[in-house]
Amino acid sequence: MNNLVRVVLVDDHRLCQKGLAELLEREGGFTVVGTAGNPEQAEALIRAHTPDLVVMDLRMPLMDGVSLLRQLRADGCESPAVILTMSDMQDDLANALRAGARGYLLKDMDPADIVDAIRRAAKGELVVAPAMAAKLAQLLQGRASDHPKDGAVKLTEREREILHHVACGKSNKAIAKILNISHDTVKLHVRHILAKLNLTSRVEAAVFAVEHGDRVGMRAPP
């Protein structure tokens, strides 16, 4: 039981909540510790359970999934989040990733593929629906032109070390424990890394590390 991935589901459609909960628990490896249909319920559940992963819809009344994710991050919640939505709009993908989502999946994907992607996200991978791959590539290409040519060489040794752990999917708390430094110190380093590389999210930092590890002077993440 201790090895089960603890998940909170956030979706205002009860049928989607129930269907995904049953799918995850039937496939094994997951336990759904709570379901929420609005932001207030979601925040309370996430504070109470500190789940290993949050899977949330994008379009919801009162507050959309991206705004909810931003609010959670502002409140200090670091539980990884995956967006599961019907929207295949590039802007929605971009906003979700910039808000810190670890994945962006579409509800019309094969159920087995959704479960596999959620499982990989729980292990620290960035997961994106195959139908969104080209749009993600366009986003990254656009961001690449904004990267300072000499930005990477400005990173300190500690920043390179932290960037490696970010690319491996580690949370700030996990990085702090590994490096024996404070959580606030890690947060400060991450902010400096994003500013130096002209990036807006941990996801972009992870992608940058994978694609330009040699420029940063760090080993490639596994």
PDB file of C-alpha atoms in Angstrom, residues 67-170:
ATOM      1  CA  SER A  67      -5.551  29.700 -12.302  1.00  0.00           C
ATOM      2  CA  LEU A  68      -6.075  27.029  -9.652  1.00  0.00           C
ATOM      3  CA  LEU A  69      -2.575  25.678 -10.256  1.00  0.00           C
ATOM      4  CA  ARG A  70      -1.087  29.163  -9.959  1.00  0.00           C
ATOM      5  CA  GLN A  71      -2.976  29.679  -6.711  1.00  0.00           C
ATOM      6  CA  LEU A  72      -1.724  26.379  -5.328  1.00  0.00           C
ATOM      7  CA  ARG A  73       1.857  27.263  -6.207  1.00  0.00           C
ATOM      8  CA  ALA A  74       1.468  30.709  -4.634  1.00  0.00           C
ATOM      9  CA  ASP A  75       0.243  28.982  -1.470  1.00  0.00           C
ATOM     10  CA  GLY A  76       3.352  26.814  -1.399  1.00  0.00           C
ATOM     11  CA  CYS A  77       1.832  23.569  -2.723  1.00  0.00           C
ATOM     12  CA  GLU A  78       4.389  21.593  -4.713  1.00  0.00           C
ATOM     13  CA  SER A  79       2.316  18.509  -5.548  1.00  0.00           C
ATOM     14  CA  PRO A  80       2.900  17.839  -9.264  1.00  0.00           C
ATOM     15  CA  ALA A  81      -0.135  18.505 -11.439  1.00  0.00           C
ATOM     16  CA  VAL A  82      -1.329  17.154 -14.763  1.00  0.00           C
ATOM     17  CA  ILE A  83      -4.006  18.870 -16.831  1.00  0.00           C
ATOM     18  CA  LEU A  84      -6.580  16.506 -18.361  1.00  0.00           C
ATOM     19  CA  THR A  85      -8.816  18.411 -20.755  1.00  0.00           C
ATOM     20  CA  MET A  86     -10.695  18.497 -24.043  1.00  0.00           C
ATOM     21  CA  SER A  87      -8.864  21.644 -25.186  1.00  0.00           C
ATOM     22  CA  ASP A  88      -6.213  21.171 -27.862  1.00  0.00           C
ATOM     23  CA  MET A  89      -5.449  24.912 -28.058  1.00  0.00           C
ATOM     24  CA  GLN A  90      -1.766  25.821 -28.084  1.00  0.00           C
ATOM     25  CA  ASP A  91      -2.341  28.792 -25.774  1.00  0.00           C
ATOM     26  CA  ASP A  92      -3.916  26.524 -23.156  1.00  0.00           C
ATOM     27  CA  LEU A  93      -0.916  24.180 -23.382  1.00  0.00           C
ATOM     28  CA  ALA A  94       1.498  27.096 -23.032  1.00  0.00           C
ATOM     29  CA  ASN A  95      -0.338  28.597 -20.054  1.00  0.00           C
ATOM     30  CA  ALA A  96      -0.534  25.240 -18.296  1.00  0.00           C
ATOM     31  CA  LEU A  97       3.177  24.535 -18.664  1.00  0.00           C
ATOM     32  CA  ARG A  98       4.141  28.056 -17.629  1.00  0.00           C
ATOM     33  CA  ALA A  99       1.975  27.687 -14.528  1.00  0.00           C
ATOM     34  CA  GLY A 100       4.032  24.633 -13.609  1.00  0.00           C
ATOM     35  CA  ALA A 101       1.938  21.701 -14.862  1.00  0.00           C
ATOM     36  CA  ARG A 102       3.918  18.493 -15.304  1.00  0.00           C
ATOM     37  CA  GLY A 103       1.655  17.278 -18.078  1.00  0.00           C
ATOM     38  CA  TYR A 104      -1.081  18.136 -20.545  1.00  0.00           C
ATOM     39  CA  LEU A 105      -3.326  15.276 -21.624  1.00  0.00           C
ATOM     40  CA  LEU A 106      -6.502  15.128 -23.718  1.00  0.00           C
ATOM     41  CA  LYS A 107      -9.655  13.365 -22.587  1.00  0.00           C
ATOM     42  CA  ASP A 108     -10.108  11.704 -25.983  1.00  0.00           C
ATOM     43  CA  MET A 109      -6.853   9.758 -25.580  1.00  0.00           C
ATOM     44  CA  ASP A 110      -7.047   5.997 -25.189  1.00  0.00           C
ATOM     45  CA  PRO A 111      -7.724   5.256 -21.478  1.00  0.00           C
ATOM     46  CA  ALA A 112      -4.673   2.995 -21.258  1.00  0.00           C
ATOM     47  CA  ASP A 113      -2.499   5.821 -22.628  1.00  0.00           C
ATOM     48  CA  ILE A 114      -3.927   8.254 -20.082  1.00  0.00           C
ATOM     49  CA  VAL A 115      -3.090   5.883 -17.227  1.00  0.00           C
ATOM     50  CA  ASP A 116       0.417   5.308 -18.594  1.00  0.00           C
ATOM     51  CA  ALA A 117       1.023   9.049 -18.944  1.00  0.00           C
ATOM     52  CA  ILE A 118      -0.227   9.750 -15.414  1.00  0.00           C
ATOM     53  CA  ARG A 119       2.015   6.981 -14.089  1.00  0.00           C
ATOM     54  CA  ARG A 120       5.032   8.488 -15.879  1.00  0.00           C
ATOM     55  CA  ALA A 121       4.159  11.966 -14.586  1.00  0.00           C
ATOM     56  CA  ALA A 122       4.128  10.586 -11.051  1.00  0.00           C
ATOM     57  CA  LYS A 123       7.694   9.390 -11.655  1.00  0.00           C
ATOM     58  CA  GLY A 124       8.806  12.882 -12.664  1.00  0.00           C
ATOM     59  CA  GLU A 125       8.392  12.895 -16.444  1.00  0.00           C
ATOM     60  CA  LEU A 126       6.859  15.701 -18.474  1.00  0.00           C
ATOM     61  CA  VAL A 127       3.904  14.147 -20.309  1.00  0.00           C
ATOM     62  CA  VAL A 128       2.056  15.669 -23.252  1.00  0.00           C
ATOM     63  CA  ALA A 129      -0.705  14.169 -25.376  1.00  0.00           C
ATOM     64  CA  PRO A 130       0.680  12.924 -28.719  1.00  0.00           C
ATOM     65  CA  ALA A 131      -1.764  15.212 -30.519  1.00  0.00           C
ATOM     66  CA  MET A 132      -0.119  18.190 -28.759  1.00  0.00           C
ATOM     67  CA  ALA A 133       3.488  17.216 -29.540  1.00  0.00           C
ATOM     68  CA  ALA A 134       3.788  19.451 -32.596  1.00  0.00           C
ATOM     69  CA  LYS A 135       2.355  22.398 -30.675  1.00  0.00           C
ATOM     70  CA  LEU A 136       4.782  21.794 -27.822  1.00  0.00           C
ATOM     71  CA  ALA A 137       7.646  21.735 -30.344  1.00  0.00           C
ATOM     72  CA  GLN A 138       6.486  25.084 -31.737  1.00  0.00           C
ATOM     73  CA  LEU A 139       6.367  26.562 -28.263  1.00  0.00           C
ATOM     74  CA  LEU A 140       9.868  25.354 -27.461  1.00  0.00           C
ATOM     75  CA  GLN A 141      11.197  26.588 -30.774  1.00  0.00           C
ATOM     76  CA  GLY A 142       9.720  29.990 -30.057  1.00  0.00           C
ATOM     77  CA  ARG A 143      11.263  30.066 -26.617  1.00  0.00           C
ATOM     78  CA  ALA A 144      14.632  28.928 -27.955  1.00  0.00           C
ATOM     79  CA  SER A 145      14.985  32.128 -29.956  1.00  0.00           C
ATOM     80  CA  ASP A 146      14.541  34.080 -26.706  1.00  0.00           C
ATOM     81  CA  HIS A 147      17.277  32.259 -24.777  1.00  0.00           C
ATOM     82  CA  PRO A 148      20.365  34.407 -24.228  1.00  0.00           C
ATOM     83  CA  LYS A 149      23.289  32.944 -26.149  1.00  0.00           C
ATOM     84  CA  ASP A 150      25.552  33.220 -23.151  1.00  0.00           C
ATOM     85  CA  GLY A 151      22.916  32.717 -20.458  1.00  0.00           C
ATOM     86  CA  ALA A 152      23.926  29.189 -19.573  1.00  0.00           C
ATOM     87  CA  VAL A 153      27.519  30.033 -18.762  1.00  0.00           C
ATOM     88  CA  LYS A 154      26.330  32.498 -16.111  1.00  0.00           C
ATOM     89  CA  LEU A 155      24.934  29.726 -13.929  1.00  0.00           C
ATOM     90  CA  THR A 156      26.858  29.004 -10.756  1.00  0.00           C
ATOM     91  CA  GLU A 157      27.931  25.501  -9.859  1.00  0.00           C
ATOM     92  CA  ARG A 158      25.095  25.252  -7.325  1.00  0.00           C
ATOM     93  CA  GLU A 159      22.571  26.493  -9.893  1.00  0.00           C
ATOM     94  CA  ARG A 160      23.748  23.878 -12.394  1.00  0.00           C
ATOM     95  CA  GLU A 161      23.353  21.237  -9.706  1.00  0.00           C
ATOM     96  CA  ILE A 162      19.830  22.380  -8.900  1.00  0.00           C
ATOM     97  CA  LEU A 163      18.913  22.578 -12.593  1.00  0.00           C
ATOM     98  CA  HIS A 164      19.933  18.938 -12.950  1.00  0.00           C
ATOM     99  CA  HIS A 165      17.556  17.932 -10.158  1.00  0.00           C
ATOM    100  CA  VAL A 166      14.761  20.066 -11.645  1.00  0.00           C
ATOM    101  CA  ALA A 167      15.263  18.256 -14.956  1.00  0.00           C
ATOM    102  CA  CYS A 168      14.959  14.952 -13.095  1.00  0.00           C
ATOM    103  CA  GLY A 169      11.528  16.029 -11.828  1.00  0.00           C
ATOM    104  CA  LYS A 170      12.544  16.655  -8.219  1.00  0.00           C
TER     105      LYS A 170
END
